[in-house]
Short mmCIF file of C-alpha atoms in Angstrom, two decimals:
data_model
loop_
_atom_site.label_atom_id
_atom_site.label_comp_id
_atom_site.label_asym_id
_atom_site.label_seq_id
_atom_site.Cartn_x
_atom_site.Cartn_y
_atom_site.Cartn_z
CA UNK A 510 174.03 5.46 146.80
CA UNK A 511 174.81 1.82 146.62
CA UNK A 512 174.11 -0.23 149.74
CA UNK A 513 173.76 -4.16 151.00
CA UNK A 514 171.37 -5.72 153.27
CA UNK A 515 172.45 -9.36 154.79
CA UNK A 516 170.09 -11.10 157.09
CA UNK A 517 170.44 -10.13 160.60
CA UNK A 518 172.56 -13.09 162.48
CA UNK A 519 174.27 -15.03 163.98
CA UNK A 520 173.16 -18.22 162.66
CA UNK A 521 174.10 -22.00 164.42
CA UNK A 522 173.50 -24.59 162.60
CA UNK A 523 173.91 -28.40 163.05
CA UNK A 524 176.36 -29.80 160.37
CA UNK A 525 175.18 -31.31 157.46
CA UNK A 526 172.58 -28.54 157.79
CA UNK A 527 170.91 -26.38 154.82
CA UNK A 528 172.05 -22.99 154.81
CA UNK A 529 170.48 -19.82 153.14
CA UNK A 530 172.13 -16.81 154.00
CA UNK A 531 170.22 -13.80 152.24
CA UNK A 532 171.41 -10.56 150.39
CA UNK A 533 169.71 -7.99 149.34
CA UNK A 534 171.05 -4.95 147.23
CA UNK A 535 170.40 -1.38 145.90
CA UNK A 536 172.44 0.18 142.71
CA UNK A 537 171.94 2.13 139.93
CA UNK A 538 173.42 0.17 136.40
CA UNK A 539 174.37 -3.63 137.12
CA UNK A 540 176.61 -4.00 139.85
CA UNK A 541 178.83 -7.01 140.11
CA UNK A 542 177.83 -9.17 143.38
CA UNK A 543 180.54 -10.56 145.67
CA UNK A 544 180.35 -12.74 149.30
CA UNK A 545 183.66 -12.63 150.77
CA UNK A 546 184.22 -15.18 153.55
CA UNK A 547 186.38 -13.97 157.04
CA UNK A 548 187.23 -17.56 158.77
CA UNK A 549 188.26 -17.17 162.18
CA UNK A 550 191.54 -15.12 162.76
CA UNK A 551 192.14 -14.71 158.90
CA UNK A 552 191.26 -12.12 155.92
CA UNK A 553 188.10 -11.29 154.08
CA UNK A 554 188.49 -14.16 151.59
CA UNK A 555 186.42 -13.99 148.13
CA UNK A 556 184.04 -17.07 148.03
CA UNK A 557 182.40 -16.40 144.96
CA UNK A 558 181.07 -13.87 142.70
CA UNK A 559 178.57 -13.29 139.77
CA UNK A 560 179.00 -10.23 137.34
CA UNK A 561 175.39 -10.59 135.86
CA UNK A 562 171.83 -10.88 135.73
CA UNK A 563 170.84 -14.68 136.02
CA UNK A 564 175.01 -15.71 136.43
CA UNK A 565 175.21 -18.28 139.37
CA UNK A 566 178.68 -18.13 141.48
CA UNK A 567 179.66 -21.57 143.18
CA UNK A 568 182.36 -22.58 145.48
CA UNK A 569 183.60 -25.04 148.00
CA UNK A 570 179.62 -25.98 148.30
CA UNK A 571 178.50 -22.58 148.37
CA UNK A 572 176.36 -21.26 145.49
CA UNK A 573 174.61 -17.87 144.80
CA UNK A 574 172.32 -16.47 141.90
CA UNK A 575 172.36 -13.03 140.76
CA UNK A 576 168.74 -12.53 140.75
CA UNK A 577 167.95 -8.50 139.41
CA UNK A 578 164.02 -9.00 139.30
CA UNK A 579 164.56 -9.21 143.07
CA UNK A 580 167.93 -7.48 143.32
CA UNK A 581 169.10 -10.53 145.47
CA UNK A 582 171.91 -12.63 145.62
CA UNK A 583 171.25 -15.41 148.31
CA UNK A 584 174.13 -17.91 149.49
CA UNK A 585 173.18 -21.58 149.69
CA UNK A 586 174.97 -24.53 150.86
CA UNK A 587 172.91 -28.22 150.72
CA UNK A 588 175.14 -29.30 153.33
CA UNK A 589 177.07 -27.18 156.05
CA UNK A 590 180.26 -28.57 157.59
CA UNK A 591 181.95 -27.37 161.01
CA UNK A 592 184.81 -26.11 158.78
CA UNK A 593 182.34 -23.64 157.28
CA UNK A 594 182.11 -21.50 160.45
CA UNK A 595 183.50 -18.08 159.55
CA UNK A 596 181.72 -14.88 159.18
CA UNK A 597 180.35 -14.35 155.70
CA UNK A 598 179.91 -10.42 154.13
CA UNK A 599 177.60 -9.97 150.78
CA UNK A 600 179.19 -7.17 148.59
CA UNK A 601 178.90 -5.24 145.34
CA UNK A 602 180.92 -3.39 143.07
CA UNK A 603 179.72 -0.82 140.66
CA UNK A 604 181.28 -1.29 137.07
CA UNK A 605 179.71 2.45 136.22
CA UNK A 606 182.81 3.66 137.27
CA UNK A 607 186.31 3.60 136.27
CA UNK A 608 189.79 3.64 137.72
CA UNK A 609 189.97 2.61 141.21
CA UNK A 610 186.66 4.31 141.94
CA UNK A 611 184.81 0.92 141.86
CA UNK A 612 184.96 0.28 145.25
CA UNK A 613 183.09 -2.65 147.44
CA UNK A 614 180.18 -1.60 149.19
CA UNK A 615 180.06 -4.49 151.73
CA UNK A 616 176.79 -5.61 153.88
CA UNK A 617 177.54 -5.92 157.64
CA UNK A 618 178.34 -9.86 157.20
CA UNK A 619 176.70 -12.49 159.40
CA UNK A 620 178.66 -15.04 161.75
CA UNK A 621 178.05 -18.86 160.97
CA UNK A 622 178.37 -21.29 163.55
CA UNK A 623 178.21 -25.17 162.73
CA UNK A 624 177.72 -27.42 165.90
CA UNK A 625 179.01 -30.87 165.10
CA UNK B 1124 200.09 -18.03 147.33
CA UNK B 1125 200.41 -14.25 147.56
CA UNK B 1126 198.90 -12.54 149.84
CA UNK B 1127 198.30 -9.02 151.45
CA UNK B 1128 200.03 -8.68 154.89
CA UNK B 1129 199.16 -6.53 157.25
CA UNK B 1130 200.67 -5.07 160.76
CA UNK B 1131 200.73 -4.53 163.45
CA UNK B 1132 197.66 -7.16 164.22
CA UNK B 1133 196.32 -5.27 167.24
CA UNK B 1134 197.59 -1.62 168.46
CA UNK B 1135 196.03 -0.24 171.63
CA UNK B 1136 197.00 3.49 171.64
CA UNK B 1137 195.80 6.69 174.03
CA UNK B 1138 193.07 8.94 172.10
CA UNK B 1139 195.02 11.78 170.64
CA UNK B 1140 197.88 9.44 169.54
CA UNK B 1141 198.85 9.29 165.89
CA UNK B 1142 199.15 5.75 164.60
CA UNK B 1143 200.06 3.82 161.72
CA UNK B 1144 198.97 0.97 159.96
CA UNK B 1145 201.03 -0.88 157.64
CA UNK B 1146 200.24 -3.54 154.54
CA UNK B 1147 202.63 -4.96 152.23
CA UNK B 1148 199.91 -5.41 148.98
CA UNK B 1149 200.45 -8.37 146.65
CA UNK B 1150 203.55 -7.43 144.19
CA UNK B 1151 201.96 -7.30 141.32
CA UNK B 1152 198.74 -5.11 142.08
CA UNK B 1153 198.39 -1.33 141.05
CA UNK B 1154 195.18 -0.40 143.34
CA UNK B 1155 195.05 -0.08 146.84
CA UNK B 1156 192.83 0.02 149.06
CA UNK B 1157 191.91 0.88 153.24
CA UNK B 1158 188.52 -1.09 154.97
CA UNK B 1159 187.45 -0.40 157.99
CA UNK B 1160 184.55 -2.45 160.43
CA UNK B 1161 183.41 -0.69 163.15
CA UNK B 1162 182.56 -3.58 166.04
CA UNK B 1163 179.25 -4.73 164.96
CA UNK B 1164 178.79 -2.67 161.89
CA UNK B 1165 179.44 -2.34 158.15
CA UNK B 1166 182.85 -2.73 156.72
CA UNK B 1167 183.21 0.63 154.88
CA UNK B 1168 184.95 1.89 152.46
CA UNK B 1169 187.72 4.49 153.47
CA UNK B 1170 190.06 5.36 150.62
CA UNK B 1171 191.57 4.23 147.42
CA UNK B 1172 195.19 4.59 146.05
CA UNK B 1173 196.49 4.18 142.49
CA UNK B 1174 199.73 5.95 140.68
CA UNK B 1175 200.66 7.70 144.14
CA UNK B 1176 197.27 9.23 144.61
CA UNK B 1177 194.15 9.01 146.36
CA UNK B 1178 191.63 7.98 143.66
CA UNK B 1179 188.63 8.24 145.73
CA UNK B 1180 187.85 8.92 149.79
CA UNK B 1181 184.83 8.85 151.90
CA UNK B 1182 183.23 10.98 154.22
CA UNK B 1183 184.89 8.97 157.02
CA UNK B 1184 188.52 9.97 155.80
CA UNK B 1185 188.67 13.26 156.64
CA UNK B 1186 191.93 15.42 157.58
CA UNK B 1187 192.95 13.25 160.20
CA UNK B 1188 193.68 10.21 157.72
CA UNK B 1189 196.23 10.38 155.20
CA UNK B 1190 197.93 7.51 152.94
CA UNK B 1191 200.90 6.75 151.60
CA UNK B 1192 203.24 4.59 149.34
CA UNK B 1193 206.17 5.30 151.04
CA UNK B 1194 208.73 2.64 149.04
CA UNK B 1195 207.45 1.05 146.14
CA UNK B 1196 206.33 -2.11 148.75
CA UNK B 1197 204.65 -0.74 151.58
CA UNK B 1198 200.72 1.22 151.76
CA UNK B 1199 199.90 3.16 155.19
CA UNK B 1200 197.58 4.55 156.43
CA UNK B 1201 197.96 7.52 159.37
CA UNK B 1202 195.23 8.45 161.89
CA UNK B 1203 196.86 11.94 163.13
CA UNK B 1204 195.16 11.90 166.23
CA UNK B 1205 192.94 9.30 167.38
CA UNK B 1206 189.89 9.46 168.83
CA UNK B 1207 187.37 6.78 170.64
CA UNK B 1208 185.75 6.37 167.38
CA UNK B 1209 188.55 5.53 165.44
CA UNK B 1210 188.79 1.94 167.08
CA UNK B 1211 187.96 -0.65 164.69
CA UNK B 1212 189.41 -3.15 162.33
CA UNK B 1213 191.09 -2.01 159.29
CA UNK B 1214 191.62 -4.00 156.32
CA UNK B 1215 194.00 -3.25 153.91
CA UNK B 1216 193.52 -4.74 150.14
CA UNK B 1217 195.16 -4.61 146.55
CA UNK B 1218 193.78 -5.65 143.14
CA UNK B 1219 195.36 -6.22 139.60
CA UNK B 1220 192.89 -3.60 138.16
CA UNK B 1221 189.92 -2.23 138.52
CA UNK B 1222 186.20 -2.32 136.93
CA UNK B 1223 183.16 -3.59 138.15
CA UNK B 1224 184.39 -7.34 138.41
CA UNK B 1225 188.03 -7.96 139.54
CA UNK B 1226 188.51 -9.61 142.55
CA UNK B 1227 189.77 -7.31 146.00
CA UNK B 1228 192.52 -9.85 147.72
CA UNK B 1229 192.54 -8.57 151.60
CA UNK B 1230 194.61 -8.54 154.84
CA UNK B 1231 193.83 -10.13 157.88
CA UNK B 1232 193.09 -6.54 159.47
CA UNK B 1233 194.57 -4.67 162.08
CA UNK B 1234 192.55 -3.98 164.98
CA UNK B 1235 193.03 -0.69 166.73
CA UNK B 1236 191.69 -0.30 170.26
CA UNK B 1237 191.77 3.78 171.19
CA UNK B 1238 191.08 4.25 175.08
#
């Protein structure tokens, strides 16, 4: 079935930091790839997203390529802030199916910490 | 902004207690949808609702989970009786539609604590 593989965490970063969070996948067809972003005391937030091969998702900083050769989909930031502590979850969803069958299959997510 | 609201925030209950978890989904959406995360683990997929039906379920939501859209506003979800492994966060979330690249808007979770 499909599944997700983040990077094992946490991570604590100084701010103004470079941040590569990585995300790795495994689905049959051409999923859609998601992160969702959980800040502190809030709900799983979507950041950004890419629907295909080669599309590059951006966001408040944050950017992410859809990479299939590698069946990746890697978060970046140039430039972390203290605001960007939250916990961050890589996800796809699988367009083979229909109705409300397409369901996220979510990675385990990986905390952030930014130290001023 | 709309958003999906969920309650209670945290419920502490005795294992063999039933329990329900509330969301209020956005007004507009027509799919539903129950998260769980285990403390340390995945967030997995438990169940999906759409035209007062389960459209899909996992292994995890077996007999002791059921769902419901009791007034037109309101999505539940019912642990019959709880055990030490049901204690988690649960998310609730609601989309527009469905297919491979609409966006999932979520709660802030409920927390349940089973002792």
């Amino acid at each position: 079935g499909d599944s997700v593989t983040q990077m094992e965490g946490p991570v604590t970063l100084s701010e103004e930091a470079f941040l590569t969070i990585n995300c790795t996948y495994t689905a049959t067809g051409y999923p859609s790839l998601f992160w969702y972003v959980q800040y502190p005391g809030e709900g799983l937030q979507l950041l950004l997203k890419a629907t295909k091969a080669d599309d590059k998702g951006s966001n408040k900083g944050f950017e992410a390529t859809y990479r299939k050769e590698t069946t990746s989909f890697h978060l970046e930031k140039g430039s972390v802030q203290v605001s960007d502590s939250a916990v961050y979850f890589c996800a796809l969803r699988n367009p083979n199916y229909t109705g409300a069958n397409s369901k996220l299959t979510f990675g385990k997510g990986i905390t952030l910490s930014v130290r001023p | 902004e709309p958003e999906v609201t969920q309650t209670p925030s945290h419920q502490v209950t005795q294992m063999g207690q039933e329990v329900i978890l509330r969301c209020v989904p956005i007004s507009n959406h027509l799919y539903f949808y129950w998260y769980r995360q285990i403390l340390g683990q995945k967030v997995e997929f438990l169940v999906s609702f759409y035209n007062n039906e389960i459209s899909e379920k996992s292994e995890i939501f077996d007999d002791q989970f059921s769902v419901e859209r009791p007034d037109g506003s309101n999505f539940t979800l019912k642990i019959r009786s709880t055990k030490l492994e049901d204690s988690a966060m649960y998310f609730c979330a609601s989309s527009k539609g469905t297919g491979g690249t609409g966006e999932l808007f979520f709660g802030e979770g409920s927390r349940l604590t089973v002792l």
